[in-house]
PDB file of C-alpha atoms in Angstrom:
ATOM      1  CA  MET A   9       0.818 -18.716   4.663  1.00 49.00           C
ATOM      2  CA  ALA A  10       4.406 -18.763   5.866  1.00 50.00           C
ATOM      3  CA  MET A  11       5.655 -21.806   7.741  1.00 53.00           C
ATOM      4  CA  ALA A  12       7.222 -21.390  11.172  1.00 58.00           C
ATOM      5  CA  GLY A  13      10.717 -20.006  10.760  1.00 61.00           C
ATOM      6  CA  GLN A  14       9.963 -18.620   7.295  1.00 62.00           C
ATOM      7  CA  GLU A  15       9.381 -14.963   6.568  1.00 74.00           C
ATOM      8  CA  MET A  16       6.542 -13.786   4.361  1.00 72.00           C
ATOM      9  CA  PRO A  17       7.917 -12.354   1.116  1.00 84.00           C
ATOM     10  CA  VAL A  18       7.632  -8.613   0.637  1.00 91.00           C
ATOM     11  CA  HIS A  19       5.515  -7.457  -2.299  1.00 95.00           C
ATOM     12  CA  ALA A  20       5.272  -3.881  -3.584  1.00 96.00           C
ATOM     13  CA  VAL A  21       3.520  -1.876  -6.291  1.00 96.00           C
ATOM     14  CA  GLU A  22       4.369   1.670  -7.294  1.00 97.00           C
ATOM     15  CA  ALA A  23       2.629   4.411  -9.244  1.00 98.00           C
ATOM     16  CA  THR A  24       4.415   7.548 -10.412  1.00 98.00           C
ATOM     17  CA  ASP A  25       2.764  10.752 -11.601  1.00 97.00           C
ATOM     18  CA  PRO A  26       4.073  12.944 -14.458  1.00 97.00           C
ATOM     19  CA  ASP A  27       6.024  15.112 -11.964  1.00 95.00           C
ATOM     20  CA  GLY A  28       7.933  12.082 -10.654  1.00 95.00           C
ATOM     21  CA  ASP A  29       6.114  11.854  -7.321  1.00 98.00           C
ATOM     22  CA  ALA A  30       5.595   8.232  -6.297  1.00 98.00           C
ATOM     23  CA  LEU A  31       3.104   6.230  -4.283  1.00 97.00           C
ATOM     24  CA  THR A  32       4.359   2.825  -3.153  1.00 97.00           C
ATOM     25  CA  VAL A  33       2.245   0.207  -1.393  1.00 96.00           C
ATOM     26  CA  THR A  34       4.248  -2.572   0.251  1.00 96.00           C
ATOM     27  CA  MET A  35       2.857  -5.701   1.910  1.00 95.00           C
ATOM     28  CA  ASP A  36       4.811  -7.784   4.404  1.00 95.00           C
ATOM     29  CA  ALA A  37       4.017  -9.990   7.386  1.00 93.00           C
ATOM     30  CA  GLN A  38       3.029  -6.921   9.444  1.00 94.00           C
ATOM     31  CA  GLY A  39       0.501  -5.565   6.926  1.00 95.00           C
ATOM     32  CA  LEU A  40       0.410  -2.832   4.292  1.00 95.00           C
ATOM     33  CA  TRP A  41       2.718   0.171   4.262  1.00 97.00           C
ATOM     34  CA  VAL A  42       1.993   3.259   2.153  1.00 97.00           C
ATOM     35  CA  THR A  43       4.942   5.444   1.136  1.00 98.00           C
ATOM     36  CA  CYS A  44       4.634   8.798  -0.643  1.00 98.00           C
ATOM     37  CA  THR A  45       7.791  10.238  -2.191  1.00 98.00           C
ATOM     38  CA  SER A  46       8.270  13.696  -3.704  1.00 97.00           C
ATOM     39  CA  GLY A  47      11.819  14.708  -4.551  1.00 95.00           C
ATOM     40  CA  ALA A  48      13.928  14.147  -1.435  1.00 96.00           C
ATOM     41  CA  ASP A  49      10.841  14.015   0.840  1.00 98.00           C
ATOM     42  CA  GLU A  50       9.338  10.690   1.879  1.00 98.00           C
ATOM     43  CA  VAL A  51       6.550   9.728   4.273  1.00 98.00           C
ATOM     44  CA  THR A  52       5.640   6.149   5.203  1.00 98.00           C
ATOM     45  CA  LEU A  53       2.486   5.146   7.063  1.00 97.00           C
ATOM     46  CA  GLY A  54       1.595   1.752   8.446  1.00 97.00           C
ATOM     47  CA  PRO A  55       1.344  -1.014   8.948  1.00 97.00           C
ATOM     48  CA  PHE A  56      -2.358  -1.211   8.137  1.00 96.00           C
ATOM     49  CA  PRO A  57      -4.239  -4.529   8.211  1.00 97.00           C
ATOM     50  CA  ALA A  58      -4.388  -5.739   4.585  1.00 93.00           C
ATOM     51  CA  GLU A  59      -8.071  -6.666   4.843  1.00 94.00           C
ATOM     52  CA  ALA A  60      -9.014  -3.212   6.157  1.00 94.00           C
ATOM     53  CA  MET A  61      -7.171  -1.473   3.314  1.00 92.00           C
ATOM     54  CA  ALA A  62      -8.746  -3.759   0.702  1.00 93.00           C
ATOM     55  CA  GLU A  63     -12.198  -2.989   2.119  1.00 96.00           C
ATOM     56  CA  ALA A  64     -11.504   0.762   2.193  1.00 94.00           C
ATOM     57  CA  LEU A  65     -10.354   0.754  -1.452  1.00 92.00           C
ATOM     58  CA  SER A  66     -13.364  -1.332  -2.475  1.00 95.00           C
ATOM     59  CA  ASP A  67     -15.691   1.137  -0.719  1.00 96.00           C
ATOM     60  CA  LEU A  68     -13.954   4.048  -2.453  1.00 94.00           C
ATOM     61  CA  MET A  69     -14.304   2.427  -5.877  1.00 94.00           C
ATOM     62  CA  ALA A  70     -17.986   1.640  -5.255  1.00 94.00           C
ATOM     63  CA  ALA A  71     -18.655   5.228  -4.162  1.00 94.00           C
ATOM     64  CA  SER A  72     -16.924   6.623  -7.255  1.00 91.00           C
ATOM     65  CA  ARG A  73     -19.245   4.599  -9.511  1.00 89.00           C
ATOM     66  CA  THR A  74     -22.315   6.294  -8.027  1.00 83.00           C
ATOM     67  CA  VAL A  75     -21.145   9.839  -8.799  1.00 67.00           C
TER      68      VAL A  75
END
């Protein structure tokens, strides 16, 4: 937890497919941001609450195990 007057550090992870398209997930004090990049095109969505995104990904992983 950040102290008053301190900013939360920004953390990011990125995955790139064989064509060079990238998916970047960034977390800051506002929440999670999802950025998709393909060539010169870029779309960013967010912020999403981190807990809601973690739950959604957990649900997706659980559903994929039942297929």
